[in-house]
Tab-separated table of C-alpha atoms in Angstrom:
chain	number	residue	atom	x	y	z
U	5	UNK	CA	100.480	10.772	-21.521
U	6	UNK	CA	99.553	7.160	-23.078
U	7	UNK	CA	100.863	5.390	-20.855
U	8	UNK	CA	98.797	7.779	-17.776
U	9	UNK	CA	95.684	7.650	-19.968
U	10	UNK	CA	96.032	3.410	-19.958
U	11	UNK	CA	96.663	3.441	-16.523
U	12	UNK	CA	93.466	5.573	-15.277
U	13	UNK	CA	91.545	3.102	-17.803
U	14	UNK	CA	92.809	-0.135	-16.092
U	15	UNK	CA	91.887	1.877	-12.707
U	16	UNK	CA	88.289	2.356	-13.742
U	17	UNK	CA	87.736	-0.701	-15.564
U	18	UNK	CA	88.616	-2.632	-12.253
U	19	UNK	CA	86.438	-0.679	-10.242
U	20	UNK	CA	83.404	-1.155	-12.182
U	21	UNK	CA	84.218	-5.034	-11.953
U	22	UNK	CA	85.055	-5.093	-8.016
U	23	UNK	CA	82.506	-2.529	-6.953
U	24	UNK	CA	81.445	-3.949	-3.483
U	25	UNK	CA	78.550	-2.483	-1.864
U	26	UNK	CA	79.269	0.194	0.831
U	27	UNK	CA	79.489	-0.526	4.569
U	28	UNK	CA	78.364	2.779	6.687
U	29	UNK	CA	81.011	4.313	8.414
U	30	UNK	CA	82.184	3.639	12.119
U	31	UNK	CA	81.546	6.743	14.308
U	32	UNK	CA	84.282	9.369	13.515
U	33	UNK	CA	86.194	11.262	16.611
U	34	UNK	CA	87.654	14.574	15.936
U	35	UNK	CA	91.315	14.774	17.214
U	36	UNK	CA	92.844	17.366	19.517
U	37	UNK	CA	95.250	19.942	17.981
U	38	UNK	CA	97.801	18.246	20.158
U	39	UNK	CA	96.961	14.690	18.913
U	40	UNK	CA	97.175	15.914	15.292
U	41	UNK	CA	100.899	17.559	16.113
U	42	UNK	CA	102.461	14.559	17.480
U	43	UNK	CA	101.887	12.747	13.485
U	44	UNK	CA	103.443	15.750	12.064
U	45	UNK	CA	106.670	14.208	12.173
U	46	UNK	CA	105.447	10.837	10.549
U	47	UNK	CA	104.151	12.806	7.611
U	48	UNK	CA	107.029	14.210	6.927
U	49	UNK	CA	108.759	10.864	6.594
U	50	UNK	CA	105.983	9.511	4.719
U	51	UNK	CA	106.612	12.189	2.212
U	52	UNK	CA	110.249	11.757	2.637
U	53	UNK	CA	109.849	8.236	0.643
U	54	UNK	CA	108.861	9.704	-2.437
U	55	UNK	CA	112.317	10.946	-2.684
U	56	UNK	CA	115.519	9.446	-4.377
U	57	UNK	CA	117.821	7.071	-2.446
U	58	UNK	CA	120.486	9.538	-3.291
U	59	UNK	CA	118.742	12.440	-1.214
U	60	UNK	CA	117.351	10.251	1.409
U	61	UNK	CA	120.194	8.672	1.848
U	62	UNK	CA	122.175	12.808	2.772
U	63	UNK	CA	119.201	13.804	3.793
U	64	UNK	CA	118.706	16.761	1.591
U	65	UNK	CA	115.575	16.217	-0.187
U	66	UNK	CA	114.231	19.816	0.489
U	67	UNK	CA	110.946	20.335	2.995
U	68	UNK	CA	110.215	16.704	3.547
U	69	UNK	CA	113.734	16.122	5.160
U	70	UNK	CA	113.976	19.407	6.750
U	71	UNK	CA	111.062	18.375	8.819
U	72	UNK	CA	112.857	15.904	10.566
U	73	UNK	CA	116.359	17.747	10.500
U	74	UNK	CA	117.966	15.362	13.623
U	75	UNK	CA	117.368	12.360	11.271
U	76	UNK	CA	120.173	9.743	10.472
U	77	UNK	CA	119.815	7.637	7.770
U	78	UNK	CA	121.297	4.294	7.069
U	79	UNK	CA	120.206	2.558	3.809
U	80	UNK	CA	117.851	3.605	1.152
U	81	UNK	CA	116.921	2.137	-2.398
U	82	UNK	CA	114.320	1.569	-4.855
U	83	UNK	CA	113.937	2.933	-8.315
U	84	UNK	CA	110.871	4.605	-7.601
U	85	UNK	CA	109.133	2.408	-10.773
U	86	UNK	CA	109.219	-1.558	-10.049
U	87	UNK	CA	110.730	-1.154	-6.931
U	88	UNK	CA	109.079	1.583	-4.519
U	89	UNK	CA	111.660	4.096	-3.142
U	90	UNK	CA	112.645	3.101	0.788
U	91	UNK	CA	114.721	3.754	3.449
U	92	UNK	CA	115.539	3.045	7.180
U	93	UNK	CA	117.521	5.607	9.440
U	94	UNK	CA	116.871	6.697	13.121
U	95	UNK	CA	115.160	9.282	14.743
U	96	UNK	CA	116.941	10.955	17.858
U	97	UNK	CA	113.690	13.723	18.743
U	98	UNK	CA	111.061	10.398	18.416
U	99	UNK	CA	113.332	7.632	20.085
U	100	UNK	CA	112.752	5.059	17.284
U	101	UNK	CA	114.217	3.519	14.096
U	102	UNK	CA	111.994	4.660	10.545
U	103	UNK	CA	111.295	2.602	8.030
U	104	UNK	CA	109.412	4.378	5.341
U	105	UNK	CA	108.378	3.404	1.906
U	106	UNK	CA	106.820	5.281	-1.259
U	107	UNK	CA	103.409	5.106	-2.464
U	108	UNK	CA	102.285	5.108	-5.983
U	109	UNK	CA	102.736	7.664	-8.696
U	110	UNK	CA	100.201	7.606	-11.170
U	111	UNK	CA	103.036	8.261	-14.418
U	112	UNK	CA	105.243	5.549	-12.959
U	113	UNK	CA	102.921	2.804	-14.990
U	114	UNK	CA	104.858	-0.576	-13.269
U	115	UNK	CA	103.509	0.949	-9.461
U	116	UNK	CA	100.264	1.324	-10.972
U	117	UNK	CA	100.342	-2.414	-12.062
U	118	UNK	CA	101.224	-3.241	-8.719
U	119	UNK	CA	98.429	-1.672	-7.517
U	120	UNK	CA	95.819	-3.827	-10.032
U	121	UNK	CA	97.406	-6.706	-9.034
U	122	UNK	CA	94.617	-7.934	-6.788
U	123	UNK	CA	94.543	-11.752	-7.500
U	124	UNK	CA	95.229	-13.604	-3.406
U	125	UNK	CA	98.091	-15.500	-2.576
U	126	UNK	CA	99.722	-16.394	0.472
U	127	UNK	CA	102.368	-14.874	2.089
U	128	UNK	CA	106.043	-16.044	1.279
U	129	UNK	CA	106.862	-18.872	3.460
U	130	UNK	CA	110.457	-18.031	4.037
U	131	UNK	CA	109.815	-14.106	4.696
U	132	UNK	CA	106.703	-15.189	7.164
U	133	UNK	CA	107.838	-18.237	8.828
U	134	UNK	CA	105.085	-19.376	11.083
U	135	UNK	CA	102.485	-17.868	9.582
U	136	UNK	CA	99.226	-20.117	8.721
U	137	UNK	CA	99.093	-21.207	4.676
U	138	UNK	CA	95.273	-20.430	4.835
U	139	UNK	CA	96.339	-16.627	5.120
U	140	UNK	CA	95.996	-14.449	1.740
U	141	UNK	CA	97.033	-11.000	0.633
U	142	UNK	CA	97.121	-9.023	-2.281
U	143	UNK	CA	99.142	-10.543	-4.603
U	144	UNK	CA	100.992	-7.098	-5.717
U	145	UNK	CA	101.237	-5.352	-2.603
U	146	UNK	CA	102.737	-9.031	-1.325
U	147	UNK	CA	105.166	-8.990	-4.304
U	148	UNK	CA	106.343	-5.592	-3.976
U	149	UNK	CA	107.306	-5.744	0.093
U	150	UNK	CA	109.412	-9.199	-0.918
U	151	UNK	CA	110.963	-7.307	-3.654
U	152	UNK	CA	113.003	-4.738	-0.120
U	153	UNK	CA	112.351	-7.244	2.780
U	154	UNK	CA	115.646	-8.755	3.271
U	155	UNK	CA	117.377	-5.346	2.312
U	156	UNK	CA	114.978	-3.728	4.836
U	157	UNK	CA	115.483	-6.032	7.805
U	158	UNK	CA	119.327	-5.858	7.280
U	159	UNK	CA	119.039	-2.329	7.697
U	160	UNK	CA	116.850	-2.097	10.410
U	161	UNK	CA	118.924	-4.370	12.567
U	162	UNK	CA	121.777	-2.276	12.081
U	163	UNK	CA	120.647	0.838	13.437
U	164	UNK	CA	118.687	-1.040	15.946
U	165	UNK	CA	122.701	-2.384	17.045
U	166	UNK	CA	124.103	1.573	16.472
U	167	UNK	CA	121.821	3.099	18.274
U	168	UNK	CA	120.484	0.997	20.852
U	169	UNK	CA	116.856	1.443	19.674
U	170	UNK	CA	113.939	-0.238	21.609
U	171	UNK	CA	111.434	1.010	19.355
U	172	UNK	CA	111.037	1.003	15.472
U	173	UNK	CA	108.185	2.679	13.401
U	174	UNK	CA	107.166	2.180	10.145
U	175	UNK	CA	105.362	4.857	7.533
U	176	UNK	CA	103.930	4.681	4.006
U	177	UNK	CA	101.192	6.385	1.963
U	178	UNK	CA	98.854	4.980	-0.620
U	179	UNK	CA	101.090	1.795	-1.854
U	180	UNK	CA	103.643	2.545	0.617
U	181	UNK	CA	101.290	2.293	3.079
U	182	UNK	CA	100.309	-1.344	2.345
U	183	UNK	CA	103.861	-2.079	2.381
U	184	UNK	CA	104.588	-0.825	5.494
U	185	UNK	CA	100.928	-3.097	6.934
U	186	UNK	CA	103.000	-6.064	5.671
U	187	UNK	CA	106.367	-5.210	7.137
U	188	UNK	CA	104.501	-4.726	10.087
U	189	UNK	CA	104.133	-8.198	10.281
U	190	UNK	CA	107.015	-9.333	8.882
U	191	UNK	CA	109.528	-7.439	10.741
U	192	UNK	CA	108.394	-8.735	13.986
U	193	UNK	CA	108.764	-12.609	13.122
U	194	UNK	CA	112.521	-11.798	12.928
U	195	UNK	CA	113.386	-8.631	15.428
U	196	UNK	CA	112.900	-9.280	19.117
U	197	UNK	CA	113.619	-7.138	21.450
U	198	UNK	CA	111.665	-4.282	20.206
U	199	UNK	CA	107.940	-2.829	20.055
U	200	UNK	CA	106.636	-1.876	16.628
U	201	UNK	CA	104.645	0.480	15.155
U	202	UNK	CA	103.514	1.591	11.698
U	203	UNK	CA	101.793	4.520	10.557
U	204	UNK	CA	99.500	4.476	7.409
U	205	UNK	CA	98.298	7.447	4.862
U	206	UNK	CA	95.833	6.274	2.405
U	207	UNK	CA	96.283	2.789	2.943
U	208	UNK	CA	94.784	0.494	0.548
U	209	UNK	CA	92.977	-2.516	1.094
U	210	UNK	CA	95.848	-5.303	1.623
U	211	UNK	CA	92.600	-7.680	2.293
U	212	UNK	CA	94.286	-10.661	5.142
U	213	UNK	CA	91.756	-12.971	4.450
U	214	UNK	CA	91.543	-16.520	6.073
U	215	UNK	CA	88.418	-19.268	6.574
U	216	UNK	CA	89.340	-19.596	9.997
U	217	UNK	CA	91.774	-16.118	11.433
U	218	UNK	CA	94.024	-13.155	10.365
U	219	UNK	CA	97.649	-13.409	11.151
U	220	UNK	CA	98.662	-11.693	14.751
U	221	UNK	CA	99.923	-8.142	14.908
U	222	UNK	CA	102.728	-7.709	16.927
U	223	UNK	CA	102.980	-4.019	15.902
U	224	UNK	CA	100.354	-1.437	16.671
U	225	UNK	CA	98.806	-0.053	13.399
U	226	UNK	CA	97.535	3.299	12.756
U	227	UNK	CA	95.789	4.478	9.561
U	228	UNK	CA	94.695	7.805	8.363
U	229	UNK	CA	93.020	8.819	5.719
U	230	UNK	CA	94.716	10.711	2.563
């Protein structure tokens, strides 16, 4: 319970000092019951990453694997505290490879640090070859996706080469979600071949900034709220 209660007070501290002012909101568009139906399945994988390695990994982590039932996964990892829970398998009924991480639970005090983290710094030169040096993330969310990158990619290109996928999508809520943003890039620079795509719950602000542009994104992003 200390450690919670510190957490919540580093949260609220921080947002007293960052406060921005607001920006009004863009025009909203309700979606069809059929447009809502077709991110069912994403959901479930998002919530599928809050679940062990072990599970994820057999595929029996209850509701949030049963969901997807046709799923095979590959590789999972993480220990859920300063490394965020992943895994990559494919998806027969959606036609693509998953990548999915875990967002943040508020007891797990390292993933709240993580999320705090907010100084800039650029992206890792080796992981995003190509990319301009003038380009600047979050400095936790961009440690945590180095932390599984290799791992990740490895993964991915192995079920790309088992099951002859042309498409891979990547899912994440809350921390998870900012993780999947930046493997959105990062996948890309080294997987051709294939389109992208990443869905995002909750996704926090992973802030790309850059005097003179924002990298390119080669995969198509979607964001929801929570």
């Amino acid at each position: 319970m200390k450690v919670t209660f510190t957490a919540y007070a580093i949260f609220g501290c921080l947002a007293a000092i960052r406060a921005t002012p607001l920006i009004p909101r863009q025009s909203i568009t309700t979606l069809t019951s059929a447009q809502v139906a077709a991110y069912k399945p994403f959901t479930y994988f998002a919530s599928a990453a809050y679940c062990t390695p072990s599970t994820t990994l057999s595929w029996t982590c209850g509701q949030s694997c049963q969901g997807n039932s046709d799923f095979i996964p590959v590789a999972s990892g993480g220990d859920g505290s300063s490394v965020q829970y992943w895994y990559v398998g494919y998806s027969p009924s959606q036609s693509t490879v998953i990548v999915a991480h875990q967002g943040t639970i508020p007891s797990e005090f390292e993933a709240d640090l993580t999320d705090v983290e907010f100084e800039l710094t650029n992206l890792d030169s080796t992981l995003f070859p190509g990319i301009s040096s003038s380009i600047e993330v979050h400095d936790g969310f961009g440690k945590e996706q180095a932390l599984t990158a290799t791992a990740i990619l490895s993964a991915v290109q192995t079920t790309i080469s088992a099951h002859k996928a042309t498409k891979v999508t990547i899912v994440g809520h809350s921390l998870g979600a900012a993780i999947a943003l930046l493997d959105s890039v990062y996948l890309p620079l080294h997987i051709s071949g294939v389109t992208f795509r990443t869905v995002c719950y909750g996704l926090p602000r992973v802030k790309f900034t850059s005097k003179t542009q924002a990298p390119g994104w080669p995969a198509q992003v979607i964001s929801t709220g929570f």
